[in-house]
PDB file of C-alpha atoms in Angstrom:
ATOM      1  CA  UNK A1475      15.459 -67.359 -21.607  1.00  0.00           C
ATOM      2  CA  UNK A1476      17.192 -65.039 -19.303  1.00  0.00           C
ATOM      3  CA  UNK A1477      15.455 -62.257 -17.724  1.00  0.00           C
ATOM      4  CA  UNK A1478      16.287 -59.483 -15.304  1.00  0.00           C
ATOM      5  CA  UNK A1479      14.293 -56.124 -14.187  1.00  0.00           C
ATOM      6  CA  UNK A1480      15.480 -52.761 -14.021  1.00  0.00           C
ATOM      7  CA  UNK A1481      14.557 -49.707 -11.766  1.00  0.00           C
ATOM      8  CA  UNK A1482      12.574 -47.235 -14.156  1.00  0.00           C
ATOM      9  CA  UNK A1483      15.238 -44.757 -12.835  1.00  0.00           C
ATOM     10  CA  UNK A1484      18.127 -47.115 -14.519  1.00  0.00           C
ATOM     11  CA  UNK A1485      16.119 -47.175 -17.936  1.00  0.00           C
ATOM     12  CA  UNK A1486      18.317 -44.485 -19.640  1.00  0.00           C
ATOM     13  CA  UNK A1487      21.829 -45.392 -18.566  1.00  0.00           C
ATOM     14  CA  UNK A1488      20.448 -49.218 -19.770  1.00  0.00           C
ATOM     15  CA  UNK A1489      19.079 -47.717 -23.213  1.00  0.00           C
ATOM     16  CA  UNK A1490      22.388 -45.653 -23.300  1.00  0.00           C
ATOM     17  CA  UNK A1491      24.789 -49.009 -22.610  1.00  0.00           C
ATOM     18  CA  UNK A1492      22.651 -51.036 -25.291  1.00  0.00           C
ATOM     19  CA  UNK A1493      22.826 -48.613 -27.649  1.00  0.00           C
ATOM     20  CA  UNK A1494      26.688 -48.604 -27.449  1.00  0.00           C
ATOM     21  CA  UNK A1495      27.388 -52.061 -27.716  1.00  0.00           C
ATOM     22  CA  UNK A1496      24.841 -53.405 -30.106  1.00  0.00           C
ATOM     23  CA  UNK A1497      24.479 -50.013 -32.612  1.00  0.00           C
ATOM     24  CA  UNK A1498      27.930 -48.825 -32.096  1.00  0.00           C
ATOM     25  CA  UNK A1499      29.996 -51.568 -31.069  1.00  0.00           C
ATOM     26  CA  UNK A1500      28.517 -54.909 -33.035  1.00  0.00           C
ATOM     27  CA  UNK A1501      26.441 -52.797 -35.713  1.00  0.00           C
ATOM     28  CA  UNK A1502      29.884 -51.420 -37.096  1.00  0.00           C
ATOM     29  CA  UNK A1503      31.520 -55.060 -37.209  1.00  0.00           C
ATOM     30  CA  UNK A1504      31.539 -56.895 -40.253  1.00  0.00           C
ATOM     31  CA  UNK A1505      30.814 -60.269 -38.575  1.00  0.00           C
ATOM     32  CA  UNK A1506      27.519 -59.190 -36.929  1.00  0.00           C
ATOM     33  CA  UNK A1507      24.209 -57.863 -38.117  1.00  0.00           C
ATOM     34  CA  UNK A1508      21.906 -55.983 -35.419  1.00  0.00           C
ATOM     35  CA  UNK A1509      18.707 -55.553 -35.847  1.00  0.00           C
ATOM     36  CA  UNK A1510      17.268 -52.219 -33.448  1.00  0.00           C
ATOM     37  CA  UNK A1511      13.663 -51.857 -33.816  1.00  0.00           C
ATOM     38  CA  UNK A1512      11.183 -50.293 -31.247  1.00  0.00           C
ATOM     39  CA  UNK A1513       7.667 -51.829 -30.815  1.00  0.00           C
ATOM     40  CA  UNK A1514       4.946 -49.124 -29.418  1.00  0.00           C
ATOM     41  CA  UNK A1515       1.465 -50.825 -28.670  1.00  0.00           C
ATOM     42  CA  UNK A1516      -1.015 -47.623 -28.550  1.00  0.00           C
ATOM     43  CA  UNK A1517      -3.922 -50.562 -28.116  1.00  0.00           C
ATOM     44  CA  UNK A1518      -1.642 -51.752 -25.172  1.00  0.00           C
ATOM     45  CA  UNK A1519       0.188 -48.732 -24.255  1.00  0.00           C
ATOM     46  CA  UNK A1520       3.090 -50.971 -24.137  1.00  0.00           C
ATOM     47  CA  UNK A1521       6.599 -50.289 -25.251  1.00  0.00           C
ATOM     48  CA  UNK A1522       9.377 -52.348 -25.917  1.00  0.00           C
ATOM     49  CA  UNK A1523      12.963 -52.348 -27.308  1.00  0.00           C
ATOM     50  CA  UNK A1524      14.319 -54.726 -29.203  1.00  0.00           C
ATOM     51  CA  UNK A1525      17.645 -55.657 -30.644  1.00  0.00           C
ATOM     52  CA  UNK A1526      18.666 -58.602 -32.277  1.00  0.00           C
ATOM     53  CA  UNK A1527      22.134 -59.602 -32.903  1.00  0.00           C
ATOM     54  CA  UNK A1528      23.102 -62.188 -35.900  1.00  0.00           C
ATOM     55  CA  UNK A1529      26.381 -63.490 -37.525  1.00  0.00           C
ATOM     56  CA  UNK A1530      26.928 -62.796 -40.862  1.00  0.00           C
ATOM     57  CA  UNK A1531      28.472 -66.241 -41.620  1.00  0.00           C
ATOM     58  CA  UNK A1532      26.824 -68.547 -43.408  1.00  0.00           C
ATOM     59  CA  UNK A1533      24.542 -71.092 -40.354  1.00  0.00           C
ATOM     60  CA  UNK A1534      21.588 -72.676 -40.804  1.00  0.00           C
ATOM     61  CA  UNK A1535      20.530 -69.941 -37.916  1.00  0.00           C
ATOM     62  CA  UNK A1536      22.341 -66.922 -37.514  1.00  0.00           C
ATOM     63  CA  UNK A1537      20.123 -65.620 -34.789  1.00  0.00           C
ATOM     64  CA  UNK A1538      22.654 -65.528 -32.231  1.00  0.00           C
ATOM     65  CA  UNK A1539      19.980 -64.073 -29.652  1.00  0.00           C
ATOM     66  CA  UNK A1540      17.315 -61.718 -28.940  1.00  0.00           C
ATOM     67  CA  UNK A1541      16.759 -58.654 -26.461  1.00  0.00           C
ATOM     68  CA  UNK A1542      13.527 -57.335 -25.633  1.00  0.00           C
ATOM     69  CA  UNK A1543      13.463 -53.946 -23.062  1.00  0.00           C
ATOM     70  CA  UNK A1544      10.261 -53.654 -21.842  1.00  0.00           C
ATOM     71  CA  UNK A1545      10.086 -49.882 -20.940  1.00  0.00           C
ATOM     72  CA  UNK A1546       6.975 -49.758 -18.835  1.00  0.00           C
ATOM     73  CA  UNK A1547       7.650 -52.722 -16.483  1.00  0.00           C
ATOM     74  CA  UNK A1548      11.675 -52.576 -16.472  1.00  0.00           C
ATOM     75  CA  UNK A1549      11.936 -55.940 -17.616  1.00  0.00           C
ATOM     76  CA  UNK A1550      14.739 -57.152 -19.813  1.00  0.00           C
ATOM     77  CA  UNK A1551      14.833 -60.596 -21.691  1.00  0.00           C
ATOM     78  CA  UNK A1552      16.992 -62.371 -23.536  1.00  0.00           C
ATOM     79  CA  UNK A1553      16.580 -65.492 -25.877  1.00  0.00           C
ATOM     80  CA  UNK A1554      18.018 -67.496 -28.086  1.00  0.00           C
ATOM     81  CA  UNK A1555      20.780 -69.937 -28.698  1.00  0.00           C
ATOM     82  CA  UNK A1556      23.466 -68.251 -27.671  1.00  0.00           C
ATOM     83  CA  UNK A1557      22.193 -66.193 -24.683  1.00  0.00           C
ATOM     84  CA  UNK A1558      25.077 -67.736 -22.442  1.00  0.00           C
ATOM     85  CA  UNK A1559      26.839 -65.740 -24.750  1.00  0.00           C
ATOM     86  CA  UNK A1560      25.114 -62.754 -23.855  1.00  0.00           C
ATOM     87  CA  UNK A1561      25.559 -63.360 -19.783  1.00  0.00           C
ATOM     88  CA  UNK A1562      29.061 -64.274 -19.970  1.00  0.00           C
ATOM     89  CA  UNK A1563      30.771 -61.351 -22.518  1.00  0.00           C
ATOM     90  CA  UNK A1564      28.160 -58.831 -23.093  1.00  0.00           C
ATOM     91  CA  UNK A1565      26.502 -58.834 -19.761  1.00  0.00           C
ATOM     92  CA  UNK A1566      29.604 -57.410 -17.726  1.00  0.00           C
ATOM     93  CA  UNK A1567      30.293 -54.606 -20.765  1.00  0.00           C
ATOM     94  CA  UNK A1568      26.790 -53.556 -20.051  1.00  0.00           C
ATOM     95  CA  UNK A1569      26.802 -53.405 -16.422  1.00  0.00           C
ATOM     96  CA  UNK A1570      30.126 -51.081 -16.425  1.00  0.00           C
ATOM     97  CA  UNK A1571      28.557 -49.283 -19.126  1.00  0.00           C
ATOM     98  CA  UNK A1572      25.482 -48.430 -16.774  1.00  0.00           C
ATOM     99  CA  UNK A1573      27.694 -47.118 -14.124  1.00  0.00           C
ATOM    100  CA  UNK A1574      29.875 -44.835 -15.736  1.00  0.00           C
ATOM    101  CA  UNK A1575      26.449 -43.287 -16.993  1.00  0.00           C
ATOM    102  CA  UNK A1576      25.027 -43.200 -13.818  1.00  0.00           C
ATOM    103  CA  UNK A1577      28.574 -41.881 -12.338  1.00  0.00           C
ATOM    104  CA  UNK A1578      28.586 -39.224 -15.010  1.00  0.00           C
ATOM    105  CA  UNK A1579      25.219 -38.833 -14.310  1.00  0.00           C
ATOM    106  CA  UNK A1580      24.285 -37.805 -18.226  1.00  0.00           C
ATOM    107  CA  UNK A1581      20.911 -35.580 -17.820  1.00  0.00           C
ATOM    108  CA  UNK A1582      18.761 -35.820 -21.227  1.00  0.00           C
ATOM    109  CA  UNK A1583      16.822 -32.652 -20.263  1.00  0.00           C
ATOM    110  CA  UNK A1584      16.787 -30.041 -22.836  1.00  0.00           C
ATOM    111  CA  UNK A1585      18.651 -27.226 -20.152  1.00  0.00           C
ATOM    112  CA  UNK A1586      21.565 -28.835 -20.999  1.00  0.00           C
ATOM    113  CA  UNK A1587      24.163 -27.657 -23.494  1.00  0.00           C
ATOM    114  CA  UNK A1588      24.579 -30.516 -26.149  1.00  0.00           C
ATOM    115  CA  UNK A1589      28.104 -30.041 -26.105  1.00  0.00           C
ATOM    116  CA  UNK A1590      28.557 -30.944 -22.976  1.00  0.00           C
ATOM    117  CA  UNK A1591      26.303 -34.252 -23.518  1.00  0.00           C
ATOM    118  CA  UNK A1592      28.612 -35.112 -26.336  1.00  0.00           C
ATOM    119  CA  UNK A1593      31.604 -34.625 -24.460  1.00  0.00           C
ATOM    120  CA  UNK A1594      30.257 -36.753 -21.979  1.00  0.00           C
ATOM    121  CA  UNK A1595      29.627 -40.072 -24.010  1.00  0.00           C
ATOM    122  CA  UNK A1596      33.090 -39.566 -25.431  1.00  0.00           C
ATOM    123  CA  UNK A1597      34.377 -39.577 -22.066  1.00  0.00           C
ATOM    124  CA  UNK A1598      32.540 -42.900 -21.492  1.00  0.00           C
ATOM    125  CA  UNK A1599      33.244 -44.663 -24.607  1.00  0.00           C
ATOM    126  CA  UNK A1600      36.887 -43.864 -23.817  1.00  0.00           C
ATOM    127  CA  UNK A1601      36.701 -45.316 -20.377  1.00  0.00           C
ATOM    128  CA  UNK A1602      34.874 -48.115 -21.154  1.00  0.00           C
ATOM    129  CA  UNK A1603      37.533 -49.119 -23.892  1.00  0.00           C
ATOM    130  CA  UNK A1604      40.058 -48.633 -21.075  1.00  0.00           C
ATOM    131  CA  UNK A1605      38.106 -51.260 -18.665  1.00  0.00           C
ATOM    132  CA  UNK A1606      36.865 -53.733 -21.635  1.00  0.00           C
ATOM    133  CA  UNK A1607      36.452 -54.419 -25.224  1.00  0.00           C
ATOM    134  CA  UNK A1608      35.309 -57.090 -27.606  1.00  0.00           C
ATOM    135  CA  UNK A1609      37.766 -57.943 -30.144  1.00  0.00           C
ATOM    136  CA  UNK A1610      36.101 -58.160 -33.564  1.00  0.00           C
ATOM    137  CA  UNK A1611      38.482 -59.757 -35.230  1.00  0.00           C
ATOM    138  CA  UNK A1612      39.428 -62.588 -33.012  1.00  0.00           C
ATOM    139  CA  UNK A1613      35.974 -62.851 -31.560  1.00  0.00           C
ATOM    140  CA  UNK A1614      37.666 -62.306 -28.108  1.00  0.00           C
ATOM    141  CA  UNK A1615      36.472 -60.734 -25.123  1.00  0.00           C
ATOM    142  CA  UNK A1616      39.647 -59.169 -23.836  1.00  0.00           C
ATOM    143  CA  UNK A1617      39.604 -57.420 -20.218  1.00  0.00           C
ATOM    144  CA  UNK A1618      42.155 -54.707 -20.099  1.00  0.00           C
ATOM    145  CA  UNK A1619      43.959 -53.118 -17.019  1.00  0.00           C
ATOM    146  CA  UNK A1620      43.336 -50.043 -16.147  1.00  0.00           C
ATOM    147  CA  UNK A1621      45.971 -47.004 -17.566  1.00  0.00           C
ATOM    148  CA  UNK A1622      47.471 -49.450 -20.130  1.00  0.00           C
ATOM    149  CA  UNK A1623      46.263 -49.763 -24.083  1.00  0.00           C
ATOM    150  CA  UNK A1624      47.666 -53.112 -25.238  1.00  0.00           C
ATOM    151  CA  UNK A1625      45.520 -55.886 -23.570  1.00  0.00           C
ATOM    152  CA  UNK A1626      48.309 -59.029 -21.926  1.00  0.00           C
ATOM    153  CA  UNK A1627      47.839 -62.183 -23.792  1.00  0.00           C
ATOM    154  CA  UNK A1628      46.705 -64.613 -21.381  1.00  0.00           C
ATOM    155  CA  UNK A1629      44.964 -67.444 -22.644  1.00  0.00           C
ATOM    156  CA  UNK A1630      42.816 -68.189 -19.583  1.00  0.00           C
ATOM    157  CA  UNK A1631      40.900 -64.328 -19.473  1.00  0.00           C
ATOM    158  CA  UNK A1632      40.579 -64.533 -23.328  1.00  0.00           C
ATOM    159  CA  UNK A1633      37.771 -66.708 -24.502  1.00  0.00           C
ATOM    160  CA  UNK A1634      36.493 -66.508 -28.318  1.00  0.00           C
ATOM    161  CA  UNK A1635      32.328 -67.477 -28.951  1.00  0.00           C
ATOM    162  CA  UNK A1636      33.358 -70.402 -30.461  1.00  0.00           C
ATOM    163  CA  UNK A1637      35.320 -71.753 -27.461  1.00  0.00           C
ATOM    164  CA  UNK A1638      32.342 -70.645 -24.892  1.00  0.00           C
ATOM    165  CA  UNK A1639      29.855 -72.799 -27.442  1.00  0.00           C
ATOM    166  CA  UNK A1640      32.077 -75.948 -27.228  1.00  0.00           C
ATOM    167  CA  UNK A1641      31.486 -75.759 -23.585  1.00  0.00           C
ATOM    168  CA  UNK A1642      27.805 -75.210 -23.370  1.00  0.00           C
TER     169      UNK A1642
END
């Protein structure tokens, strides 16, 4: 298991960046399946997120891994078999995800025109796919400089899943 807090200040720009790579990024692929579900305790008064992310290929476990957002202690877990997976590719996405949010400083208060929210998370998601993206179709995490749209081919910076789980 890997697990990592969050300031309660940090929770939205988190929710955001989760909800862009799992629901929009993974959820439209046709090699994953994610599962978003949201667990509200009123015994407990706990809440939690949770997302899981599967392959659609045929394995005896497709779970690939599990992430659980525990909204009233900031706490963020991941588990499963692949969650070296998760530190190494999806990890760094989600950390520059969270700080374009928090440089763009998104407000979710209901003063705000919606327009301007929605121009705002296309302004991210067209950053972010200038600084990073996941390539679907090769299973490739590709980093991508700045200004240009045609990621170099360099073997070294490109590494599919299935290369990262002959190493662990």
């Amino acid at each position: 298991m890997v697990a990592f807090r969050i300031p309660h200040d940090k929770l939205y720009p988190w929710i955001k960046a989760l909800h862009l790579v799992y629901y929009e990024h993974y959820g439209k692929s046709t090699r994953y399946e994610v599962r978003w579900f949201d667990n509200w305790s009123e015994k407990t008064g706990n809440k939690t997120i949770g997302i899981e992310l599967s392959t659609k290929t045929d394995q005896p476990n497709p779970l690939l891994y599990k992430i659980q957002l525990h909204i009233n202690t900031g706490l963020i877990q991941i588990q499963g078999n692949h969650k070296d997976t998760f530190v190494t590719l999806d990890f760094p996405v989600l950390l520059q995800i969270v700080e374009k949010v928090v440089a763009h400083n998104v407000s979710t208060s209901e003063d705000k025109d919606s327009t301007k929210i929605e121009t705002t998370e296309q302004a991210l998601l067209s950053n972010i796919t200038d600084t990073a993206t996941l390539d679907i179709n090769h299973n490739t995490f590709v980093k991508i400089p700045s200004g240009t749209k045609e990621a170099p081919n360099i073997e070294n910076e490109n590494q599919t899943i299935e290369q990262h789980e002959k190493k662990v």
